[in-house]
mmCIF file of C-alpha atoms in Angstrom:
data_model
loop_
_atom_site.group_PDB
_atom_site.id
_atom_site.type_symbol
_atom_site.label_atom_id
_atom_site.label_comp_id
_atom_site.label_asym_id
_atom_site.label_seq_id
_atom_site.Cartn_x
_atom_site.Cartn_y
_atom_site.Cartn_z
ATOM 1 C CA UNK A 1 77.285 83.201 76.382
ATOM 2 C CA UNK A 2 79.564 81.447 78.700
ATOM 3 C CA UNK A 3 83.282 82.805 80.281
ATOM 4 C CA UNK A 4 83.609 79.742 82.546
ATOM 5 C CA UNK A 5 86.277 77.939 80.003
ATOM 6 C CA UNK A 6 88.062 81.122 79.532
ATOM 7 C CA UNK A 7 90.351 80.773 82.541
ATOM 8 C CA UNK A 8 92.300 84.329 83.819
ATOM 9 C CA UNK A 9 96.361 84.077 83.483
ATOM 10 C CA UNK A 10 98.441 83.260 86.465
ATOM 11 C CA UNK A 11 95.812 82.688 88.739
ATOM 12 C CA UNK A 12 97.297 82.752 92.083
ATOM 13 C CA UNK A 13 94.526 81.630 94.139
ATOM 14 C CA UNK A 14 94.714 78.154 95.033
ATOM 15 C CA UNK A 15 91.647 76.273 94.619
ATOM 16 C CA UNK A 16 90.890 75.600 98.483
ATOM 17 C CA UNK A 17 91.591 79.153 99.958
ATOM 18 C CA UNK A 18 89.260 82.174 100.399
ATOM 19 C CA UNK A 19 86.055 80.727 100.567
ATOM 20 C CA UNK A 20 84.239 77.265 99.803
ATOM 21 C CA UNK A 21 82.729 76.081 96.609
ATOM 22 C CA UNK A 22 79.051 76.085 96.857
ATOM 23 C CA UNK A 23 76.743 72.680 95.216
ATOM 24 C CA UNK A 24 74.147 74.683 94.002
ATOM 25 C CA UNK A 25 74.263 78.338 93.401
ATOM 26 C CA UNK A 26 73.875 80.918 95.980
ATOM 27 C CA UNK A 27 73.121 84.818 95.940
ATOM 28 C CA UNK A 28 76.156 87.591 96.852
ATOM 29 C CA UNK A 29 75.449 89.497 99.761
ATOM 30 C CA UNK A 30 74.649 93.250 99.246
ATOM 31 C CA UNK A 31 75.000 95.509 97.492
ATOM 32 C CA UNK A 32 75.153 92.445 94.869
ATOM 33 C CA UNK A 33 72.061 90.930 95.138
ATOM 34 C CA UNK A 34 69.724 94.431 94.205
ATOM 35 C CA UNK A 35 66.445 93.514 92.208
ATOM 36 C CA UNK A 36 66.971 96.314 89.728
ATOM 37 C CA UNK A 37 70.017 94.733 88.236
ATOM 38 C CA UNK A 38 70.218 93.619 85.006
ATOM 39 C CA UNK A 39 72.386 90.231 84.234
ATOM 40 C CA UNK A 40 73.722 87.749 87.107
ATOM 41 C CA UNK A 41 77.839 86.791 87.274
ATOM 42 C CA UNK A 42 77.628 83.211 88.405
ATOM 43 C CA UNK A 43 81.196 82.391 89.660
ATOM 44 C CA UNK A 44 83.389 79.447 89.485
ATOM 45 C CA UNK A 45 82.195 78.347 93.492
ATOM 46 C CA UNK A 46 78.700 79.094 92.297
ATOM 47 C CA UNK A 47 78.155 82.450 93.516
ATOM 48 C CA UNK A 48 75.292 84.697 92.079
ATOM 49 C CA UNK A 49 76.703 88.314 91.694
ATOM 50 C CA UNK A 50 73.646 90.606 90.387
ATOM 51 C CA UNK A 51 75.308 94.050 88.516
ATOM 52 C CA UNK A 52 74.368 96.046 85.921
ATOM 53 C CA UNK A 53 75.201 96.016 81.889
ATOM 54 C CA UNK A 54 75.999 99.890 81.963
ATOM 55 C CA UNK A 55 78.374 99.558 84.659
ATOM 56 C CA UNK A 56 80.022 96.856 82.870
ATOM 57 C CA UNK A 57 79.753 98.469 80.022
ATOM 58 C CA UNK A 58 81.596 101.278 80.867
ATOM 59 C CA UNK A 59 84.370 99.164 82.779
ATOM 60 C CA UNK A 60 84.982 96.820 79.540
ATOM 61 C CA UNK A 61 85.048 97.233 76.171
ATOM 62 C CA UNK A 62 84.883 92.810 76.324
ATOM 63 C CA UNK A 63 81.716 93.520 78.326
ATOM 64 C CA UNK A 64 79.979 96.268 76.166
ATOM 65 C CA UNK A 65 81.001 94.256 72.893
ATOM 66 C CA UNK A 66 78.912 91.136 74.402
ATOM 67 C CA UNK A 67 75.476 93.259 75.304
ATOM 68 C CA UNK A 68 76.136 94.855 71.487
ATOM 69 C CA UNK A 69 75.494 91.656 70.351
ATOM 70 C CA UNK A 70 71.569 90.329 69.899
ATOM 71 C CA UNK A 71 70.805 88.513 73.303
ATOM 72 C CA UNK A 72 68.477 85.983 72.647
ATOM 73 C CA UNK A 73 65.094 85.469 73.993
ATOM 74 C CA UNK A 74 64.508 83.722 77.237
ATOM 75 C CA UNK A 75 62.509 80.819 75.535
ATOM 76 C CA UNK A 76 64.893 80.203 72.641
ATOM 77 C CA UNK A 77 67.262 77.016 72.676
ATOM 78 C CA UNK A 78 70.465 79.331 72.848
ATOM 79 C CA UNK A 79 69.640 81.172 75.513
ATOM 80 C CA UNK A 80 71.735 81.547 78.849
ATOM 81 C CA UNK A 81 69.965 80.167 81.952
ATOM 82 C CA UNK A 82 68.313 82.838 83.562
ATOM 83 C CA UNK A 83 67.296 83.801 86.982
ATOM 84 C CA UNK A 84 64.624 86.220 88.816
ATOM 85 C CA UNK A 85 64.161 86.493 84.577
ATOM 86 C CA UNK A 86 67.607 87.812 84.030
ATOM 87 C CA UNK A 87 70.432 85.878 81.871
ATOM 88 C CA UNK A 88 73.295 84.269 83.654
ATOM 89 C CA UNK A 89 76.570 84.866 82.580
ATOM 90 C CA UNK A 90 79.322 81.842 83.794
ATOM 91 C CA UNK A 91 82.857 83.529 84.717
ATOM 92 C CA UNK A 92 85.743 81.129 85.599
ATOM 93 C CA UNK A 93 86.680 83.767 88.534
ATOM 94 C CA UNK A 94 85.793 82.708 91.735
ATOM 95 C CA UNK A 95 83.640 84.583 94.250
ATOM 96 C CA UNK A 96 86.541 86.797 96.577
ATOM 97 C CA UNK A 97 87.532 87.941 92.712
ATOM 98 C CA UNK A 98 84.686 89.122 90.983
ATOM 99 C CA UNK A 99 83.665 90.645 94.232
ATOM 100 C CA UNK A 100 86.383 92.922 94.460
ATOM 101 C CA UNK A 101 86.323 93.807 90.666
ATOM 102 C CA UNK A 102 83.266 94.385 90.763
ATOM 103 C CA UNK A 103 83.633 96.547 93.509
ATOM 104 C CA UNK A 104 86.067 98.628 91.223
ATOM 105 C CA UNK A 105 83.602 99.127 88.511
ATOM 106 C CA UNK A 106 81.170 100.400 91.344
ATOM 107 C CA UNK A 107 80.492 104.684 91.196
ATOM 108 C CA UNK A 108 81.459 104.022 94.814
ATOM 109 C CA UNK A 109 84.771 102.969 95.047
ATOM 110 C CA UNK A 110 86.377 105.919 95.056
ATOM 111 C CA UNK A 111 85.386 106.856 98.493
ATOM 112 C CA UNK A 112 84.853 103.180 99.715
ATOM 113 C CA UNK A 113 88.348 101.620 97.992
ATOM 114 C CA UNK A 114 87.773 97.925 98.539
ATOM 115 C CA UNK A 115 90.411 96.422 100.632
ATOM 116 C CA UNK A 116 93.125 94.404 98.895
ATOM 117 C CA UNK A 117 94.598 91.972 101.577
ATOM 118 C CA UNK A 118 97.319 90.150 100.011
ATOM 119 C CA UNK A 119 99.287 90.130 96.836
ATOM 120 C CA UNK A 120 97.393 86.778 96.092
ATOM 121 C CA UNK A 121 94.227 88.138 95.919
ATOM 122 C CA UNK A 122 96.283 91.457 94.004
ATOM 123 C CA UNK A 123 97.274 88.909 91.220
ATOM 124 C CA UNK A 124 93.364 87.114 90.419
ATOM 125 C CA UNK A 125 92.025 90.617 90.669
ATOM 126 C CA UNK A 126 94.483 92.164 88.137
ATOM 127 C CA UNK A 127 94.498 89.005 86.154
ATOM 128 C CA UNK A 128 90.397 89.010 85.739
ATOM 129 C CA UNK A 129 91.165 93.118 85.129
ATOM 130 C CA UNK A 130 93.541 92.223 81.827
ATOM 131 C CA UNK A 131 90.945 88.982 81.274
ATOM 132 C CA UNK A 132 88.025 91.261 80.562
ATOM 133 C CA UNK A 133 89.927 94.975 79.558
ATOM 134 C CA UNK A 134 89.093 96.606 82.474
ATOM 135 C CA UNK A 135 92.099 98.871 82.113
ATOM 136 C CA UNK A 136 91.072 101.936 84.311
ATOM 137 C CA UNK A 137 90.321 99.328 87.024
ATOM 138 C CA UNK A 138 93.715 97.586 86.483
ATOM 139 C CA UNK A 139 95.967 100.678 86.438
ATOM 140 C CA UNK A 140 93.762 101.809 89.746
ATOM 141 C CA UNK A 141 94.879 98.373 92.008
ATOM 142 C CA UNK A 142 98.476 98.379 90.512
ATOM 143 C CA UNK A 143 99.028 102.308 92.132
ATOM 144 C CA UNK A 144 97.575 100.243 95.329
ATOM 145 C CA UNK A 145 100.297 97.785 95.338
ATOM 146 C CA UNK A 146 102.840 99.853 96.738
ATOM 147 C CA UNK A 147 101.271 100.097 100.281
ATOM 148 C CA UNK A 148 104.059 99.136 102.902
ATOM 149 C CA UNK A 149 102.581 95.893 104.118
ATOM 150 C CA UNK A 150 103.250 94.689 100.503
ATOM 151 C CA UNK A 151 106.532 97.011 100.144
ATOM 152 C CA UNK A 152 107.704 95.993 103.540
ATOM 153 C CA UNK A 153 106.603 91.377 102.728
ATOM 154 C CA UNK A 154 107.346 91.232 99.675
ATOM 155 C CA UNK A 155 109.456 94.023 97.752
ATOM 156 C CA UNK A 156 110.171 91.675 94.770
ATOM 157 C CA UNK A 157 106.703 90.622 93.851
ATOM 158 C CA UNK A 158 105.771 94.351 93.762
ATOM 159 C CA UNK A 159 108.449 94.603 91.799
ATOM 160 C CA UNK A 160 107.420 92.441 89.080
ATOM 161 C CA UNK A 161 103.773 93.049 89.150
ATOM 162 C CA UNK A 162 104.112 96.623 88.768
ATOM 163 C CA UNK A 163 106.897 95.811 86.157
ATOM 164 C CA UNK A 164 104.433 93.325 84.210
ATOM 165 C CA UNK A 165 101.489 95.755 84.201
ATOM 166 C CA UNK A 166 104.358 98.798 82.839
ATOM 167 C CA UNK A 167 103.506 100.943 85.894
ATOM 168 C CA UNK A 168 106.107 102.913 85.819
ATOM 169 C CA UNK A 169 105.681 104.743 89.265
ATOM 170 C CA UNK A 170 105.062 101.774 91.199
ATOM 171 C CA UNK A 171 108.559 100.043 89.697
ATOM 172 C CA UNK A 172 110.683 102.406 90.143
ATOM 173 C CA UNK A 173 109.476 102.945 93.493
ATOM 174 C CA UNK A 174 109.941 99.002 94.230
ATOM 175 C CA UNK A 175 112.905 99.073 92.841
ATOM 176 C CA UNK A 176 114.139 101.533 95.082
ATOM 177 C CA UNK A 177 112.957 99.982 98.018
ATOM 178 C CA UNK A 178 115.246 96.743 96.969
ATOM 179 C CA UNK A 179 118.269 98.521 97.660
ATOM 180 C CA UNK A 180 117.387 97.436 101.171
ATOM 181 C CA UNK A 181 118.416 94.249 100.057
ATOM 182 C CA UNK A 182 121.903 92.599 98.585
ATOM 183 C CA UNK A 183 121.185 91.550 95.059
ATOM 184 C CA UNK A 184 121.300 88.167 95.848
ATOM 185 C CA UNK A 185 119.102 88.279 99.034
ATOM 186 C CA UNK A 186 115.101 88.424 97.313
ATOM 187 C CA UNK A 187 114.051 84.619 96.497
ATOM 188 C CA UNK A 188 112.482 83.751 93.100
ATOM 189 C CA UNK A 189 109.197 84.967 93.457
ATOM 190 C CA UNK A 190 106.311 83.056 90.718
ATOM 191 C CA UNK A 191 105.213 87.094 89.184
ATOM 192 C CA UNK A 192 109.098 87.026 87.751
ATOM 193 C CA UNK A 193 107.537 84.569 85.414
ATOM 194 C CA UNK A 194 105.675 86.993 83.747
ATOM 195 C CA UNK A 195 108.284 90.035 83.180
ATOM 196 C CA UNK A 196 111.484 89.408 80.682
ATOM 197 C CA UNK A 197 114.668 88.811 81.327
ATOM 198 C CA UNK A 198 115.541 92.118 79.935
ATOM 199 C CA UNK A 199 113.676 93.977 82.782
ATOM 200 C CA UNK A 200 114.969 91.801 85.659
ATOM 201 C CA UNK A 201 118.226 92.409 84.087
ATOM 202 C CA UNK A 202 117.766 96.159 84.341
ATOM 203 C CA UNK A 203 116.967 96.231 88.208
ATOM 204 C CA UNK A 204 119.649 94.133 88.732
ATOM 205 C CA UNK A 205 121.957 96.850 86.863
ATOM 206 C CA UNK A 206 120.153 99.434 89.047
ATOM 207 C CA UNK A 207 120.847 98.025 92.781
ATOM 208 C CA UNK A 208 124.514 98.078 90.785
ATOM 209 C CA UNK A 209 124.693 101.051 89.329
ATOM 210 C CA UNK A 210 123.266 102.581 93.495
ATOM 211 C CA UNK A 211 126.163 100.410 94.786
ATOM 212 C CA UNK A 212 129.077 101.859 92.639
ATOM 213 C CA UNK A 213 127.422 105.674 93.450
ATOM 214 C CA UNK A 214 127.830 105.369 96.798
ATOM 215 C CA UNK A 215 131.869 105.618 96.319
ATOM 216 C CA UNK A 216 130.898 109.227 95.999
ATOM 217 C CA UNK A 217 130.429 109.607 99.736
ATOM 218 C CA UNK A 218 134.277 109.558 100.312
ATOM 219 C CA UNK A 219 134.670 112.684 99.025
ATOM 220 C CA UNK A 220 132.110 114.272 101.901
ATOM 221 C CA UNK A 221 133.748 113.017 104.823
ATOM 222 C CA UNK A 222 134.760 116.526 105.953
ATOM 223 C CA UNK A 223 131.244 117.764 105.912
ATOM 224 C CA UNK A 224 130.263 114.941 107.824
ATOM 225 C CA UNK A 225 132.878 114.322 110.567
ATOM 226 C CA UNK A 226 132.251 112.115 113.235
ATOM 227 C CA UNK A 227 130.650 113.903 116.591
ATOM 228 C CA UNK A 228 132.678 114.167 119.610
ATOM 229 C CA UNK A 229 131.338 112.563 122.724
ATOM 230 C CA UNK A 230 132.830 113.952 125.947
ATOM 231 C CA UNK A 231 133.085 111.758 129.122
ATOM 232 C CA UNK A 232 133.794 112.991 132.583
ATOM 233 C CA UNK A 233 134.049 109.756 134.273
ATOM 234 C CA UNK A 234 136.231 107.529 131.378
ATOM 235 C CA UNK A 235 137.821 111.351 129.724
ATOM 236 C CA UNK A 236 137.605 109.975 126.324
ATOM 237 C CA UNK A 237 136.258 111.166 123.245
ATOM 238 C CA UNK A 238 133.094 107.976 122.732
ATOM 239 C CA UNK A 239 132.621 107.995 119.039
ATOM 240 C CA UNK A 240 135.594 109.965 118.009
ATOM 241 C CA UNK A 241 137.864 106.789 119.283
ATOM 242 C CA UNK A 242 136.592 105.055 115.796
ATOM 243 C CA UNK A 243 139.922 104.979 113.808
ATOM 244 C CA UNK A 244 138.957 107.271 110.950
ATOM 245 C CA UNK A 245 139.636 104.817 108.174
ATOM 246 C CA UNK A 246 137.607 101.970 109.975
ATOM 247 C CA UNK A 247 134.441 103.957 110.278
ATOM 248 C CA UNK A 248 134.955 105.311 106.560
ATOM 249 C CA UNK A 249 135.453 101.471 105.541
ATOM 250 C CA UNK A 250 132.335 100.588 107.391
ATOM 251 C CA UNK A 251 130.093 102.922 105.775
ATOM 252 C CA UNK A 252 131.134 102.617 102.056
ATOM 253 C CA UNK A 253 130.840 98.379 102.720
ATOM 254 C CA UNK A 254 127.914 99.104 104.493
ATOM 255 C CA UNK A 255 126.337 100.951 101.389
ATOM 256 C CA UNK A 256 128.236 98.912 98.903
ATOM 257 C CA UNK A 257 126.171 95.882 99.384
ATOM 258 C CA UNK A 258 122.529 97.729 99.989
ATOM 259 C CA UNK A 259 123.318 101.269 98.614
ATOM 260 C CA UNK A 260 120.691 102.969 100.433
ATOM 261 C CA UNK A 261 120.310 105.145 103.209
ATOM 262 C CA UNK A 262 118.602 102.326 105.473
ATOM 263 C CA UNK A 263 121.814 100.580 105.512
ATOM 264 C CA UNK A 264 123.036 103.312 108.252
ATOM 265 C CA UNK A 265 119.549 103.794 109.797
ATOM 266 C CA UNK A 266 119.915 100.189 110.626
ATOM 267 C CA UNK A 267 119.774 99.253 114.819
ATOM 268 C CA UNK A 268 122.254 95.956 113.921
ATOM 269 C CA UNK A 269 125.051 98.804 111.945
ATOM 270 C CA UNK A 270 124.530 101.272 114.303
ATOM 271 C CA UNK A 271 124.757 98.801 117.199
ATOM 272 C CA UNK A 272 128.344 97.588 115.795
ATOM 273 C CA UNK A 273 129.528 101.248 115.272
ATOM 274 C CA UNK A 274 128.920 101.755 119.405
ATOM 275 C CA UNK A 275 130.691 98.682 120.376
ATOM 276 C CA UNK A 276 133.466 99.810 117.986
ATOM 277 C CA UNK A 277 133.416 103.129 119.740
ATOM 278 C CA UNK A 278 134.833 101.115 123.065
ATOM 279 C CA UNK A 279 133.473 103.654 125.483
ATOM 280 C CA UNK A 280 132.762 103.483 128.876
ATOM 281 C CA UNK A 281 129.459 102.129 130.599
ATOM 282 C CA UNK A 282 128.534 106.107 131.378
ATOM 283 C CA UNK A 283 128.621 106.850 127.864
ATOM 284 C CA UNK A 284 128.647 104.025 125.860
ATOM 285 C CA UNK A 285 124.369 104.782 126.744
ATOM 286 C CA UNK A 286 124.846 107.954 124.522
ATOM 287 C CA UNK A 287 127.057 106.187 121.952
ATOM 288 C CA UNK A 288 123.603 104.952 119.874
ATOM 289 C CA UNK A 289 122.039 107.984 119.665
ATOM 290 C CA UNK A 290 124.745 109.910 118.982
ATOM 291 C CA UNK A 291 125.621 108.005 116.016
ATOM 292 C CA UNK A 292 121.589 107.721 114.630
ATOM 293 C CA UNK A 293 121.861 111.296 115.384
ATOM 294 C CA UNK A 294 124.718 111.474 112.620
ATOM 295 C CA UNK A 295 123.667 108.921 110.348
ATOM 296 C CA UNK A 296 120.984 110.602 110.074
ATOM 297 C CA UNK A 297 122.669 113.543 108.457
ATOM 298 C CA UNK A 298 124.547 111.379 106.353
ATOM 299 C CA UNK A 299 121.231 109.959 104.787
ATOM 300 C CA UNK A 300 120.846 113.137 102.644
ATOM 301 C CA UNK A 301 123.455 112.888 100.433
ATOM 302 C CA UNK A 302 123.149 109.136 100.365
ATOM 303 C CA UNK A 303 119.308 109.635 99.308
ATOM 304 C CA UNK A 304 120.290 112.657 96.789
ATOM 305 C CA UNK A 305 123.100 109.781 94.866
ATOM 306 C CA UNK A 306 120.334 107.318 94.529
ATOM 307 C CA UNK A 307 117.763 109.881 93.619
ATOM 308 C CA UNK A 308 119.935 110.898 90.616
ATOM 309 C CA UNK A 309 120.283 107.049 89.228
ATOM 310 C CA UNK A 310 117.317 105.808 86.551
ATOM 311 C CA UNK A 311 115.918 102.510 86.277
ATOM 312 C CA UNK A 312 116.450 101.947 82.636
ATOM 313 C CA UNK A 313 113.300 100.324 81.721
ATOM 314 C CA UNK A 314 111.490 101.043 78.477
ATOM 315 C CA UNK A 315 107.598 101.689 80.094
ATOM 316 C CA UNK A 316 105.987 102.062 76.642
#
């Protein structure tokens, strides 16, 4: 029985990355190439990936309905090409795919989690997932996605992945890390394709419901007033020169446009807060810290205002 024309969704891969096509077909390196396996994957760049029926079996219900069915024999007209007397089964997946999923349906994995590089090679890997109802295997990569050097790139493509795959976890926790961002910063991304317009909608109401919240923060100033900095050599007061009303301005504009408690952590804010401090060259060192010092404080009640905000997205 053959996959190859049954091509996986969104396939992010482009055809000339990862690895080369091979003319004629060539054996996976271990542990993929064992002689006690049972039936060969042959991959799109004619790869040779040897496994075994129970493990697939178990994996996917689209595998274990295919070895339910009567395999023929290997001298009948219908039958598969075989190799080393086994049946070859065609998958339109390339190589760098299959080996990962396969790695996934592996009793391994979960002490030797195969490494997911980029959120290209996320997307094929989740796509062949849905392809063949590997569920377990699917929900397993998607609470994966939310490492920081995907959080960090590319926020809005974790976003929607998680979003598309109704992982509710890994949303809301991309969703939160957008309020990093103005609304209108994140580019179209191609994974926005695949959620509706109805949950893009709702993060969008999210970042500004966060951004209204943060008007809340006005009524703390008095448990968060602004430390004094003593100088002996200029005699002023370093941050506690910052007109009152300009420093409350800056912080509510500040979180207004990306309500979250980065916004202050932020060298470039914090920078501008010092200068406006107009302190002498003695203290205007101390001026930074001091004020990342106090932002710092301030962070906890931003962080509790957010924390009480939902991302109204129906997960079931």
């Amino acid at each position: 029985m053959s996959l190859a024309e049954c091509d996986s969704s969104g396939d992010s891969l482009a055809q000339t990355e990862f690895e080369d096509h091979h003319d004629v077909p060539v054996d996976a390196d271990a542990p993929f190439n064992r002689p006690d396996a049972d039936v060969i994957l042959r991959t799109s760049d004619n790869v040779d990936y040897r496994f075994y029926k129970f493990l697939l079996s178990l994996a996917s219900p689209f595998f274990m309905n295919m070895f339910a069915l009567p395999q023929p024999g290997p001298l009948e007209e219908t039958a598969d090409q075989t190799k080393y007397g086994l049946h070859i089964i065609p998958i339109s997946e390339r190589s760098i795919v299959v080996k990962k999923l396969l790695s996934f349906c592996s009793p391994v994995y979960d002490t030797d989690v195969p490494a997911l590089e980029d959120l290209d090679i996320v997307m094929a890997v989740l796509d062949a997932a849905d392809k063949y109802d590997m569920k377990r295997v699917g929900k397993f990569i998607v609470k994966m996605i939310t490492a920081p050097r995907f959080l960090e790139q590319e926020p809005m493509r974790v976003f929607a992945i998680a979003c598309r795959y109704r992982a509710e976890q890994e949303t809301v926790i991309a969703a939160r890390y957008m309020l990093r961002y103005a609304i209108s910063e994140p580019a179209y991304v191609a994974e926005l394709d695949y959620i509706s317009g109805a949950d893009y909608h709702r993060l969008v109401q999210y970042h500004s419901q966060c951004s209204q919240a943060m008007s809340y923060i006005t009524r703390l100033w008095s448990s968060y007033p602004l430390p004094l900095l003593d100088c002996k050599l200029c005699r002023k007061k370093g941050l506690s020169r910052i007109p009152l009303k300009e420093y409350q301005d800056s912080v509510i504009d500040a979180l207004r446009v990306r309500p979250c408690a980065e916004s202050l952590l932020n060298p470039e804010w914090i920078e501008s807060m010092a200068r406006k401090a107009g302190s002498c060259a003695t203290c205007r060192e101390r001026v930074p810290r001091k004020m990342e010092e106090y932002v710092r404080d301030l962070t906890v009640p931003v962080n509790e205002i957010v924390s009480e905000i939902k991302l109204q997205i129906d997960f079931r």
